CSV table of C-alpha atoms in Angstrom, one decimal:
chain,number,residue,atom,x,y,z
A,1,UNK,CA,0.0,0.0,0.0
A,2,UNK,CA,1.3,3.4,-0.9
A,3,UNK,CA,0.3,5.8,1.8
A,4,UNK,CA,1.1,8.7,-0.5
A,5,UNK,CA,-1.8,7.8,-2.7
A,6,UNK,CA,-4.2,8.2,0.2
A,7,UNK,CA,-2.6,11.5,1.2
A,8,UNK,CA,-3.5,12.8,-2.2
A,9,UNK,CA,-6.9,11.1,-2.1
A,10,UNK,CA,-7.7,13.0,1.2
A,11,UNK,CA,-6.7,16.3,-0.4
A,12,UNK,CA,-8.8,15.5,-3.5
A,13,UNK,CA,-11.8,14.5,-1.4
A,14,UNK,CA,-11.6,17.9,0.5
A,15,UNK,CA,-11.6,19.8,-2.9
A,16,UNK,CA,-14.5,17.7,-4.2
A,17,UNK,CA,-16.6,18.4,-1.2
A,18,UNK,CA,-15.8,22.1,-1.1
A,19,UNK,CA,-14.0,21.8,2.2
A,20,UNK,CA,-10.8,23.5,0.7
A,21,UNK,CA,-10.2,25.4,-2.5
A,22,UNK,CA,-8.0,23.9,-5.2
A,23,UNK,CA,-5.4,26.6,-4.4
A,24,UNK,CA,-5.2,25.2,-0.9
A,25,UNK,CA,-4.1,21.7,-2.1
A,26,UNK,CA,-0.3,22.0,-1.7
A,27,UNK,CA,-0.6,23.5,1.7
A,28,UNK,CA,-3.1,20.8,2.8
A,29,UNK,CA,-0.9,18.0,1.5
A,30,UNK,CA,2.1,19.4,3.5
A,31,UNK,CA,-0.1,19.6,6.6
A,32,UNK,CA,-1.1,16.0,6.2
A,33,UNK,CA,2.5,15.0,5.7
A,34,UNK,CA,3.5,16.7,8.9
A,35,UNK,CA,0.6,15.0,10.8
A,36,UNK,CA,1.7,11.7,9.4
A,37,UNK,CA,5.3,12.2,10.5
A,38,UNK,CA,6.5,12.2,6.8
A,39,UNK,CA,8.9,14.6,5.2
A,40,UNK,CA,8.1,14.3,1.5
A,41,UNK,CA,5.7,12.9,-1.1
A,42,UNK,CA,6.9,11.4,-4.5
A,43,UNK,CA,5.9,13.4,-7.6
A,44,UNK,CA,4.5,10.2,-9.1
A,45,UNK,CA,2.6,9.1,-6.0
A,46,UNK,CA,-0.7,9.1,-7.8
A,47,UNK,CA,-4.1,9.0,-6.0
A,48,UNK,CA,-6.9,6.6,-5.0
A,49,UNK,CA,-9.8,7.7,-7.1
A,50,UNK,CA,-13.3,6.7,-6.1
A,51,UNK,CA,-12.2,5.7,-2.6
A,52,UNK,CA,-14.7,6.3,0.3
A,53,UNK,CA,-13.6,8.7,3.0
A,54,UNK,CA,-13.7,6.1,5.7
A,55,UNK,CA,-11.4,3.9,3.6
A,56,UNK,CA,-9.0,6.8,3.0
A,57,UNK,CA,-8.8,7.5,6.7
A,58,UNK,CA,-8.4,3.9,7.6
A,59,UNK,CA,-5.5,3.5,5.2
A,60,UNK,CA,-3.8,6.6,6.6
A,61,UNK,CA,-4.3,5.5,10.2
A,62,UNK,CA,-3.1,1.9,9.4
A,63,UNK,CA,0.1,3.4,8.1
A,64,UNK,CA,0.5,5.6,11.2
A,65,UNK,CA,-0.1,2.5,13.4
A,66,UNK,CA,2.4,0.4,11.5
A,67,UNK,CA,5.1,3.1,12.1
A,68,UNK,CA,4.3,3.4,15.8
A,69,UNK,CA,2.9,6.9,15.5
A,70,UNK,CA,-0.5,5.8,16.8
A,71,UNK,CA,-1.6,3.0,19.2
A,72,UNK,CA,-3.9,0.4,17.6
A,73,UNK,CA,-7.1,0.8,19.6
A,74,UNK,CA,-10.4,2.4,18.6
A,75,UNK,CA,-10.0,5.6,20.7
A,76,UNK,CA,-6.4,6.3,19.5
A,77,UNK,CA,-7.4,5.7,15.9
A,78,UNK,CA,-10.4,8.0,16.3
A,79,UNK,CA,-8.2,10.7,17.8
A,80,UNK,CA,-5.8,10.5,14.9
A,81,UNK,CA,-8.2,10.4,12.0
A,82,UNK,CA,-10.1,13.3,13.5
A,83,UNK,CA,-6.8,15.2,13.6
A,84,UNK,CA,-6.5,14.5,9.9
A,85,UNK,CA,-10.0,15.7,9.2
A,86,UNK,CA,-9.3,18.8,11.2
A,87,UNK,CA,-6.7,19.8,8.6
A,88,UNK,CA,-9.4,20.1,5.9
A,89,UNK,CA,-12.2,21.6,8.1
A,90,UNK,CA,-12.6,25.3,7.6
A,91,UNK,CA,-12.1,27.9,10.4
A,92,UNK,CA,-15.3,28.6,12.5
A,93,UNK,CA,-15.5,32.2,11.2
A,94,UNK,CA,-15.8,31.0,7.6
A,95,UNK,CA,-18.3,28.3,8.5
A,96,UNK,CA,-20.4,30.9,10.4
A,97,UNK,CA,-20.2,33.4,7.6
A,98,UNK,CA,-21.4,30.7,5.1
A,99,UNK,CA,-24.3,29.6,7.4
A,100,UNK,CA,-25.5,33.2,8.0
A,101,UNK,CA,-25.3,34.0,4.3
A,102,UNK,CA,-27.5,30.9,3.4
A,103,UNK,CA,-29.9,31.7,6.3
A,104,UNK,CA,-30.7,35.0,4.5
A,105,UNK,CA,-32.1,32.8,1.7
A,106,UNK,CA,-34.0,30.5,4.1
A,107,UNK,CA,-33.4,28.7,7.4
A,108,UNK,CA,-33.7,25.4,5.5
A,109,UNK,CA,-30.9,26.4,3.1
A,110,UNK,CA,-28.6,27.1,6.0
A,111,UNK,CA,-29.3,23.9,7.9
A,112,UNK,CA,-29.2,21.8,4.7
A,113,UNK,CA,-25.7,23.0,4.0
A,114,UNK,CA,-24.5,22.7,7.6
A,115,UNK,CA,-25.9,19.2,8.0
A,116,UNK,CA,-24.0,18.1,4.8
A,117,UNK,CA,-20.9,19.9,6.0
A,118,UNK,CA,-21.0,18.0,9.4
A,119,UNK,CA,-21.1,14.7,7.4
A,120,UNK,CA,-18.5,15.7,4.8
A,121,UNK,CA,-16.0,16.6,7.6
A,122,UNK,CA,-16.6,13.2,9.2
A,123,UNK,CA,-17.9,14.8,12.4
A,124,UNK,CA,-20.9,12.7,11.6
A,125,UNK,CA,-19.4,9.4,10.6
A,126,UNK,CA,-21.7,8.2,7.8
A,127,UNK,CA,-20.1,4.7,7.7
A,128,UNK,CA,-20.9,4.1,11.4
A,129,UNK,CA,-24.4,5.6,11.3
A,130,UNK,CA,-25.2,3.2,8.4
A,131,UNK,CA,-24.5,0.3,10.8
A,132,UNK,CA,-27.4,1.2,13.1
A,133,UNK,CA,-30.4,-1.2,12.8
A,134,UNK,CA,-33.8,0.5,12.4
A,135,UNK,CA,-37.3,-0.8,12.0
A,136,UNK,CA,-40.9,0.2,12.8
A,137,UNK,CA,-43.5,-1.6,14.8
A,138,UNK,CA,-47.2,-1.1,15.0
A,139,UNK,CA,-48.8,-0.2,18.4
A,140,UNK,CA,-52.1,1.1,19.7
A,141,UNK,CA,-50.5,4.5,19.7
A,142,UNK,CA,-49.3,4.4,16.1
A,143,UNK,CA,-46.1,3.3,14.4
A,144,UNK,CA,-43.1,3.3,16.8
A,145,UNK,CA,-39.5,3.7,15.7
A,146,UNK,CA,-37.0,1.1,17.0
A,147,UNK,CA,-33.2,1.2,16.6
A,148,UNK,CA,-30.2,-0.7,17.9
A,149,UNK,CA,-27.4,1.9,18.3
A,150,UNK,CA,-24.2,0.6,16.6
A,151,UNK,CA,-22.7,3.9,15.7
A,152,UNK,CA,-21.0,4.5,19.0
A,153,UNK,CA,-17.9,2.2,19.0
A,154,UNK,CA,-17.4,0.1,22.1
A,155,UNK,CA,-14.0,0.8,23.7
A,156,UNK,CA,-11.7,-2.2,23.8
A,157,UNK,CA,-9.8,-3.1,27.0
A,158,UNK,CA,-6.6,-1.3,25.9
A,159,UNK,CA,-8.5,2.0,25.4
A,160,UNK,CA,-10.3,1.6,28.7
A,161,UNK,CA,-7.0,1.0,30.5
A,162,UNK,CA,-5.4,4.0,28.8
A,163,UNK,CA,-8.4,6.2,29.7
A,164,UNK,CA,-8.0,5.3,33.4
A,165,UNK,CA,-4.3,6.3,33.3
A,166,UNK,CA,-5.0,9.6,31.4
A,167,UNK,CA,-4.5,12.8,33.4
A,168,UNK,CA,-7.7,14.2,34.9
A,169,UNK,CA,-8.8,17.4,33.2
A,170,UNK,CA,-11.7,19.8,33.6
A,171,UNK,CA,-11.3,21.2,30.1
A,172,UNK,CA,-13.7,21.1,28.4
A,173,UNK,CA,-16.0,20.8,31.5
A,174,UNK,CA,-18.3,18.5,29.5
A,175,UNK,CA,-18.9,17.2,26.0
A,176,UNK,CA,-21.5,20.0,25.4
A,177,UNK,CA,-19.3,22.9,26.3
A,178,UNK,CA,-18.4,25.2,23.4
A,179,UNK,CA,-14.7,24.7,24.2
A,180,UNK,CA,-15.1,21.3,22.4
A,181,UNK,CA,-14.9,23.1,19.0
A,182,UNK,CA,-11.6,22.3,17.5
A,183,UNK,CA,-10.4,20.4,20.6
A,184,UNK,CA,-7.8,17.6,19.9
A,185,UNK,CA,-9.3,15.2,22.4
A,186,UNK,CA,-7.6,12.7,24.7
A,187,UNK,CA,-8.1,9.1,25.7
A,188,UNK,CA,-11.0,10.0,28.0
A,189,UNK,CA,-12.5,12.8,25.8
A,190,UNK,CA,-13.4,12.7,22.1
A,191,UNK,CA,-11.6,14.7,19.5
A,192,UNK,CA,-13.5,17.5,18.0
A,193,UNK,CA,-11.1,19.2,15.6
A,194,UNK,CA,-13.6,18.8,12.8
A,195,UNK,CA,-16.5,20.1,14.9
A,196,UNK,CA,-18.1,23.5,14.3
A,197,UNK,CA,-20.7,25.4,16.2
A,198,UNK,CA,-23.0,28.1,14.8
A,199,UNK,CA,-23.6,30.9,17.3
A,200,UNK,CA,-27.3,31.8,17.7
A,201,UNK,CA,-29.3,34.0,20.0
A,202,UNK,CA,-31.9,32.4,22.3
A,203,UNK,CA,-34.0,34.8,24.3
A,204,UNK,CA,-31.2,37.4,23.8
A,205,UNK,CA,-28.5,35.1,25.2
A,206,UNK,CA,-25.5,33.5,23.4
A,207,UNK,CA,-26.2,29.9,22.5
A,208,UNK,CA,-24.8,27.4,20.0
A,209,UNK,CA,-26.3,25.3,17.3
A,210,UNK,CA,-24.6,22.0,16.2
A,211,UNK,CA,-25.5,18.5,15.1
A,212,UNK,CA,-25.2,15.4,17.2
A,213,UNK,CA,-22.4,13.2,15.9
A,214,UNK,CA,-24.6,10.1,16.4
A,215,UNK,CA,-27.7,11.4,14.5
A,216,UNK,CA,-30.4,9.1,16.1
A,217,UNK,CA,-32.8,10.6,13.6
A,218,UNK,CA,-32.8,13.0,10.6
A,219,UNK,CA,-30.9,16.3,11.2
A,220,UNK,CA,-30.5,15.5,14.9
A,221,UNK,CA,-29.3,18.8,16.3
A,222,UNK,CA,-28.2,20.1,19.7
A,223,UNK,CA,-28.8,23.6,20.9
A,224,UNK,CA,-26.5,24.5,23.8
A,225,UNK,CA,-25.9,27.3,26.2
A,226,UNK,CA,-22.6,29.1,26.0
A,227,UNK,CA,-22.4,28.7,29.8
A,228,UNK,CA,-21.8,25.5,31.7
A,229,UNK,CA,-24.8,25.6,33.9
A,230,UNK,CA,-27.3,22.9,34.9
A,231,UNK,CA,-30.5,22.1,33.1
A,232,UNK,CA,-33.7,23.5,34.6
A,233,UNK,CA,-37.3,23.3,33.4
A,234,UNK,CA,-39.1,26.6,34.0
A,235,UNK,CA,-40.9,29.3,32.1
A,236,UNK,CA,-37.7,30.4,30.5
A,237,UNK,CA,-37.3,26.9,29.1
A,238,UNK,CA,-40.5,27.2,27.2
A,239,UNK,CA,-39.4,30.7,26.0
A,240,UNK,CA,-36.1,29.3,24.8
A,241,UNK,CA,-37.7,26.5,22.9
A,242,UNK,CA,-40.0,28.8,21.0
A,243,UNK,CA,-37.2,31.3,20.5
A,244,UNK,CA,-35.4,28.6,18.5
A,245,UNK,CA,-38.5,27.3,16.7
A,246,UNK,CA,-39.4,30.9,15.5
A,247,UNK,CA,-35.9,31.1,14.0
A,248,UNK,CA,-36.0,27.5,12.5
A,249,UNK,CA,-39.7,26.7,12.0
A,250,UNK,CA,-38.8,23.5,10.1
A,251,UNK,CA,-37.2,22.0,13.2
A,252,UNK,CA,-38.8,20.8,16.5
A,253,UNK,CA,-36.9,21.4,19.7
A,254,UNK,CA,-37.3,19.6,23.1
A,255,UNK,CA,-35.8,19.5,26.5
A,256,UNK,CA,-35.0,16.6,28.7
A,257,UNK,CA,-36.5,16.7,32.2
A,258,UNK,CA,-34.4,18.3,34.9
A,259,UNK,CA,-34.4,15.4,37.4
A,260,UNK,CA,-32.4,12.2,37.6
A,261,UNK,CA,-33.9,9.0,36.3
A,262,UNK,CA,-36.4,10.8,34.0
A,263,UNK,CA,-33.8,13.3,32.7
A,264,UNK,CA,-31.1,13.2,30.1
A,265,UNK,CA,-27.5,11.9,30.3
A,266,UNK,CA,-26.0,15.3,30.8
A,267,UNK,CA,-28.0,17.4,33.3
A,268,UNK,CA,-25.0,19.6,34.1
A,269,UNK,CA,-25.1,21.6,30.9
A,270,UNK,CA,-28.3,23.4,29.7
A,271,UNK,CA,-29.1,22.2,26.3
A,272,UNK,CA,-31.9,21.0,24.0
A,273,UNK,CA,-32.3,18.5,21.2
A,274,UNK,CA,-34.2,19.0,18.0
A,275,UNK,CA,-34.2,18.2,14.3
A,276,UNK,CA,-36.2,17.6,11.2
A,277,UNK,CA,-38.1,14.4,11.9
A,278,UNK,CA,-41.7,13.5,12.6
A,279,UNK,CA,-41.9,11.2,15.6
A,280,UNK,CA,-44.9,9.0,16.4
A,281,UNK,CA,-45.9,11.2,19.3
A,282,UNK,CA,-46.3,14.2,17.0
A,283,UNK,CA,-48.5,12.1,14.7
A,284,UNK,CA,-50.7,10.9,17.7
A,285,UNK,CA,-54.0,12.7,17.9
A,286,UNK,CA,-55.9,14.1,20.9
A,287,UNK,CA,-58.0,11.6,22.8
A,288,UNK,CA,-59.7,14.4,24.8
A,289,UNK,CA,-59.7,18.2,24.6
A,290,UNK,CA,-60.2,20.6,27.5
A,291,UNK,CA,-60.1,24.3,28.1
A,292,UNK,CA,-58.2,25.9,31.0
A,293,UNK,CA,-60.1,29.0,32.4
A,294,UNK,CA,-58.2,32.2,31.7
A,295,UNK,CA,-56.3,30.5,28.8
A,296,UNK,CA,-59.1,30.2,26.2
A,297,UNK,CA,-56.9,31.2,23.3
A,298,UNK,CA,-55.0,27.9,23.7
A,299,UNK,CA,-56.3,24.6,22.4
A,300,UNK,CA,-55.4,22.0,25.0
A,301,UNK,CA,-55.8,18.2,25.0
A,302,UNK,CA,-54.6,14.8,26.2
A,303,UNK,CA,-52.5,13.0,23.6
A,304,UNK,CA,-53.3,9.4,22.8
A,305,UNK,CA,-49.8,8.3,23.9
A,306,UNK,CA,-48.5,5.8,26.5
A,307,UNK,CA,-46.8,8.6,28.5
A,308,UNK,CA,-49.0,11.3,30.0
A,309,UNK,CA,-48.8,14.1,27.5
A,310,UNK,CA,-50.7,17.4,27.3
A,311,UNK,CA,-50.6,19.2,24.0
A,312,UNK,CA,-51.1,23.0,23.7
A,313,UNK,CA,-51.4,24.9,20.4
A,314,UNK,CA,-52.1,28.5,19.6
A,315,UNK,CA,-51.2,31.2,17.0
A,316,UNK,CA,-49.1,33.1,19.6
A,317,UNK,CA,-46.4,31.2,21.4
A,318,UNK,CA,-46.7,33.5,24.4
A,319,UNK,CA,-50.2,32.2,25.1
A,320,UNK,CA,-48.8,28.7,25.1
A,321,UNK,CA,-45.9,29.7,27.4
A,322,UNK,CA,-48.3,31.3,29.9
A,323,UNK,CA,-50.4,28.1,30.1
A,324,UNK,CA,-47.3,25.8,30.1
A,325,UNK,CA,-45.9,27.7,33.1
A,326,UNK,CA,-49.3,27.4,34.9
A,327,UNK,CA,-49.3,23.6,34.2
A,328,UNK,CA,-45.7,23.2,35.3
A,329,UNK,CA,-46.3,25.0,38.6
A,330,UNK,CA,-49.4,22.9,39.3
A,331,UNK,CA,-47.6,19.7,38.4
A,332,UNK,CA,-44.5,20.4,40.5
A,333,UNK,CA,-46.7,20.5,43.6
A,334,UNK,CA,-49.3,17.9,42.6
A,335,UNK,CA,-49.9,14.8,44.8
A,336,UNK,CA,-52.5,12.1,44.2
A,337,UNK,CA,-51.9,9.2,46.5
A,338,UNK,CA,-54.6,7.1,44.8
A,339,UNK,CA,-52.6,7.3,41.6
A,340,UNK,CA,-49.3,7.0,43.4
A,341,UNK,CA,-48.2,10.5,42.4
A,342,UNK,CA,-46.2,12.3,45.0
A,343,UNK,CA,-44.7,15.7,44.5
A,344,UNK,CA,-42.0,15.0,47.0
A,345,UNK,CA,-40.9,12.6,49.7
A,346,UNK,CA,-38.5,13.5,52.5
A,347,UNK,CA,-37.9,16.9,50.8
A,348,UNK,CA,-36.9,15.4,47.5
A,349,UNK,CA,-38.9,16.7,44.5
A,350,UNK,CA,-40.3,14.1,42.0
A,351,UNK,CA,-42.5,15.9,39.5
A,352,UNK,CA,-41.1,17.6,36.4
A,353,UNK,CA,-41.9,17.9,32.6
A,354,UNK,CA,-40.3,16.9,29.3
A,355,UNK,CA,-41.4,19.7,26.9
A,356,UNK,CA,-41.2,19.6,23.0
A,357,UNK,CA,-42.0,22.6,20.9
A,358,UNK,CA,-42.7,22.8,17.1
A,359,UNK,CA,-44.6,24.7,14.5
A,360,UNK,CA,-47.4,22.9,12.7
A,361,UNK,CA,-48.8,25.0,9.8
A,362,UNK,CA,-49.7,28.4,11.1
A,363,UNK,CA,-49.9,27.2,14.7
A,364,UNK,CA,-47.2,26.8,17.4
A,365,UNK,CA,-47.4,23.7,19.5
A,366,UNK,CA,-46.0,22.4,22.8
A,367,UNK,CA,-46.2,18.9,24.1
A,368,UNK,CA,-45.8,18.5,27.9
A,369,UNK,CA,-44.9,15.0,29.0
A,370,UNK,CA,-45.6,14.8,32.8
A,371,UNK,CA,-42.7,12.9,34.5
A,372,UNK,CA,-42.1,11.6,38.1
A,373,UNK,CA,-38.9,10.0,39.4
A,374,UNK,CA,-40.1,8.4,42.6
A,375,UNK,CA,-38.4,5.1,43.6
A,376,UNK,CA,-39.6,2.3,45.9
A,377,UNK,CA,-38.2,-0.9,47.3
A,378,UNK,CA,-40.1,-2.8,44.5
A,379,UNK,CA,-38.9,-0.3,41.9
A,380,UNK,CA,-35.5,1.0,43.1
A,381,UNK,CA,-34.6,2.4,39.7
A,382,UNK,CA,-37.9,4.3,39.4
A,383,UNK,CA,-41.7,3.5,39.5
A,384,UNK,CA,-42.1,5.3,36.1
A,385,UNK,CA,-38.9,3.8,34.6
A,386,UNK,CA,-38.5,0.5,32.6
A,387,UNK,CA,-39.6,-2.2,35.0
A,388,UNK,CA,-37.2,-5.1,35.7
A,389,UNK,CA,-39.0,-7.6,33.5
A,390,UNK,CA,-38.0,-5.5,30.5
A,391,UNK,CA,-34.4,-4.8,31.5
A,392,UNK,CA,-33.2,-7.5,29.2
A,393,UNK,CA,-34.2,-5.2,26.3
A,394,UNK,CA,-33.7,-1.8,27.9
A,395,UNK,CA,-32.6,-0.7,31.3
A,396,UNK,CA,-31.6,2.9,30.6
A,397,UNK,CA,-33.5,6.1,31.3
A,398,UNK,CA,-36.4,7.1,29.1
A,399,UNK,CA,-35.2,10.5,27.9
A,400,UNK,CA,-36.5,13.0,25.4
A,401,UNK,CA,-36.0,10.9,22.3
A,402,UNK,CA,-37.7,7.8,23.7
A,403,UNK,CA,-40.5,9.9,25.1
A,404,UNK,CA,-41.3,11.0,21.5
A,405,UNK,CA,-41.4,7.3,20.3
A,406,UNK,CA,-37.9,6.3,19.2
A,407,UNK,CA,-36.3,3.4,21.0
A,408,UNK,CA,-32.5,3.6,21.2
A,409,UNK,CA,-31.6,0.0,22.2
A,410,UNK,CA,-28.2,-1.1,23.4
A,411,UNK,CA,-25.6,-2.5,20.9
A,412,UNK,CA,-25.4,-5.8,22.7
A,413,UNK,CA,-28.8,-6.8,21.3
A,414,UNK,CA,-27.3,-7.0,17.8
A,415,UNK,CA,-25.1,-9.9,18.9
A,416,UNK,CA,-27.7,-11.4,21.2
A,417,UNK,CA,-30.3,-11.3,18.3
A,418,UNK,CA,-28.4,-14.1,16.5
A,419,UNK,CA,-28.4,-16.2,19.6
A,420,UNK,CA,-32.1,-15.6,20.1
A,421,UNK,CA,-32.8,-16.8,16.6
A,422,UNK,CA,-30.8,-20.0,17.3
A,423,UNK,CA,-32.7,-20.5,20.5
A,424,UNK,CA,-36.0,-20.2,18.8
A,425,UNK,CA,-34.8,-22.6,16.1
A,426,UNK,CA,-33.9,-25.1,18.8
A,427,UNK,CA,-30.1,-25.0,17.9
A,428,UNK,CA,-29.3,-23.7,21.4
A,429,UNK,CA,-30.5,-25.4,24.5
A,430,UNK,CA,-31.7,-23.6,27.7
A,431,UNK,CA,-28.7,-22.6,29.8
A,432,UNK,CA,-26.2,-23.2,27.0
A,433,UNK,CA,-25.3,-19.6,26.5
A,434,UNK,CA,-25.0,-17.4,29.6
A,435,UNK,CA,-25.7,-14.2,27.7
A,436,UNK,CA,-29.1,-15.6,26.8
A,437,UNK,CA,-30.2,-16.3,30.4
A,438,UNK,CA,-31.8,-12.9,30.8
A,439,UNK,CA,-33.8,-13.4,27.6
A,440,UNK,CA,-35.0,-17.0,28.1
A,441,UNK,CA,-38.3,-16.4,30.0
A,442,UNK,CA,-39.2,-13.9,27.3
A,443,UNK,CA,-38.2,-16.2,24.5
A,444,UNK,CA,-40.2,-19.0,26.0
A,445,UNK,CA,-43.2,-16.7,26.0
A,446,UNK,CA,-42.7,-16.0,22.3
A,447,UNK,CA,-42.5,-19.8,21.6
A,448,UNK,CA,-45.7,-20.3,23.6
A,449,UNK,CA,-47.5,-17.6,21.6
A,450,UNK,CA,-46.1,-18.4,18.2
A,451,UNK,CA,-46.1,-22.2,18.3
A,452,UNK,CA,-43.5,-24.0,16.1
A,453,UNK,CA,-40.8,-21.3,15.9
A,454,UNK,CA,-38.3,-24.0,14.8
A,455,UNK,CA,-39.9,-24.1,11.3
A,456,UNK,CA,-39.5,-20.3,10.7
A,457,UNK,CA,-36.8,-19.0,8.3
A,458,UNK,CA,-34.0,-16.8,9.5
A,459,UNK,CA,-35.7,-13.8,8.0
A,460,UNK,CA,-39.0,-14.6,9.6
A,461,UNK,CA,-37.3,-15.1,13.0
A,462,UNK,CA,-35.6,-11.7,12.7
A,463,UNK,CA,-38.9,-10.0,11.9
A,464,UNK,CA,-40.6,-11.8,14.8
A,465,UNK,CA,-37.9,-10.8,17.3
A,466,UNK,CA,-37.9,-7.2,16.0
A,467,UNK,CA,-41.7,-7.0,16.5
A,468,UNK,CA,-41.4,-8.5,19.9
A,469,UNK,CA,-38.6,-6.1,21.0
A,470,UNK,CA,-40.8,-3.3,19.7
A,471,UNK,CA,-43.7,-4.4,21.8
A,472,UNK,CA,-41.4,-4.5,24.9
A,473,UNK,CA,-40.5,-0.9,24.2
A,474,UNK,CA,-44.2,0.0,24.0
A,475,UNK,CA,-44.6,-1.6,27.5
A,476,UNK,CA,-41.6,0.4,28.7
A,477,UNK,CA,-43.2,3.6,27.5
A,478,UNK,CA,-46.4,2.6,29.3
A,479,UNK,CA,-44.2,2.1,32.4
A,480,UNK,CA,-43.1,5.7,32.1
A,481,UNK,CA,-46.6,7.1,31.9
A,482,UNK,CA,-47.6,8.6,35.3
A,483,UNK,CA,-51.3,8.3,34.4
A,484,UNK,CA,-51.9,4.9,32.8
A,485,UNK,CA,-53.9,4.3,29.6
A,486,UNK,CA,-56.7,2.7,31.6
A,487,UNK,CA,-60.1,3.8,32.8
A,488,UNK,CA,-58.8,4.5,36.3
A,489,UNK,CA,-55.6,6.1,34.9
A,490,UNK,CA,-57.5,8.5,32.7
A,491,UNK,CA,-59.8,9.4,35.6
A,492,UNK,CA,-56.7,10.3,37.6
A,493,UNK,CA,-55.4,12.3,34.6
A,494,UNK,CA,-58.6,14.3,34.5
A,495,UNK,CA,-58.3,14.9,38.3
A,496,UNK,CA,-55.1,16.7,37.6
A,497,UNK,CA,-56.6,18.6,34.7
A,498,UNK,CA,-59.4,19.7,37.0
A,499,UNK,CA,-56.9,21.5,39.2
A,500,UNK,CA,-55.7,23.8,36.4
């Protein structure tokens, strides 16, 4: 393999994607040579035409590993190939100028370009995202999106050991801080040399707009505060959500709840997630409408959804914000012992809200998912959290994305899926595979319902298991609902509505 061909190929790729100008080529090649620890490139080196970006980067990184420049583990390789991509990623000022110029044409033009840019610079790794498994299952609440997340590489033991030995650092304070832009990374913090943030104003304050490197759905964006301060759901939260939606009406924006168990993975940095995708919850209709006295300009209703969601819509977002604040205050202090809703126990607050804002036609809309994080001896991880009988599929918190109807299931299920198929085929006996032990009661239930699963084809078994996993996720969403989708649960929901 001639590494020089791939150096030329990376420069050619950058020109093709508009990341650099043709007049930047010599300079760029020299920067790549320096990063690769090489002094020169033969005049007759040639190039690798038609080679995919991930293949170019893999070849360059393989060469660096072979010469002892880079350790051969996934984290070290990611740090190195991101450094290479940083060489062909334009300065923030130029990226911001391009975005703002396109925004004058339309918000869609600006985000279309920026989303493509984030992929072309390999900040969003297309090759890894393509590995994610995705399918749709039917439910009483509409079609639910299911995915097995394979785009986050699992660290190997060498990388884990190296991360433990890495010097502790508080810079950047977290992975959402703006200081990540252009950061070289380290063994316990990802490289972000190819990462760019667009500054935007949210309620008159400096915030940033970027994409998630893992894009769980189309144009999955993150809107983050310029200050490292904790998340908080309050009136200002609703104002911030609509401040963004008014600037980017083709995107929704939502916030994780601000309490552990029902909140997001990073509660220490105020941020929102949004994008250009229609989730099942948005498609769900209202099962019952109601009017709150004093807020007659707002249409309100209970959404036909496993979680307990109130939908508000109006022409003026301020009318929605006023009512949302009223509902939040009522919910924070609301207790209904008959429904096992407790505002607090021993001084610890339990009630909060997961809000999602969007524009639908000429109306603004806000969904308020009522959340509660109380724990008991029977449910130590949370009463309104995935119950233990479903932990074999998903044990993690139900955050904003799951609330809206997209399951993000752990990568282990991809491997375990093959074992599950063999078990249903009768090729693996009970107790033969330790990793299947947590699934066996569930698999036996599938066999009892389906009959002779041994006669099914591999494709039929995969479809069956995908459907069954999807139904488990629907049950998990029902677990997270504070007012259940039963006659008694809906009566309890209306008792709360009656307090507004």
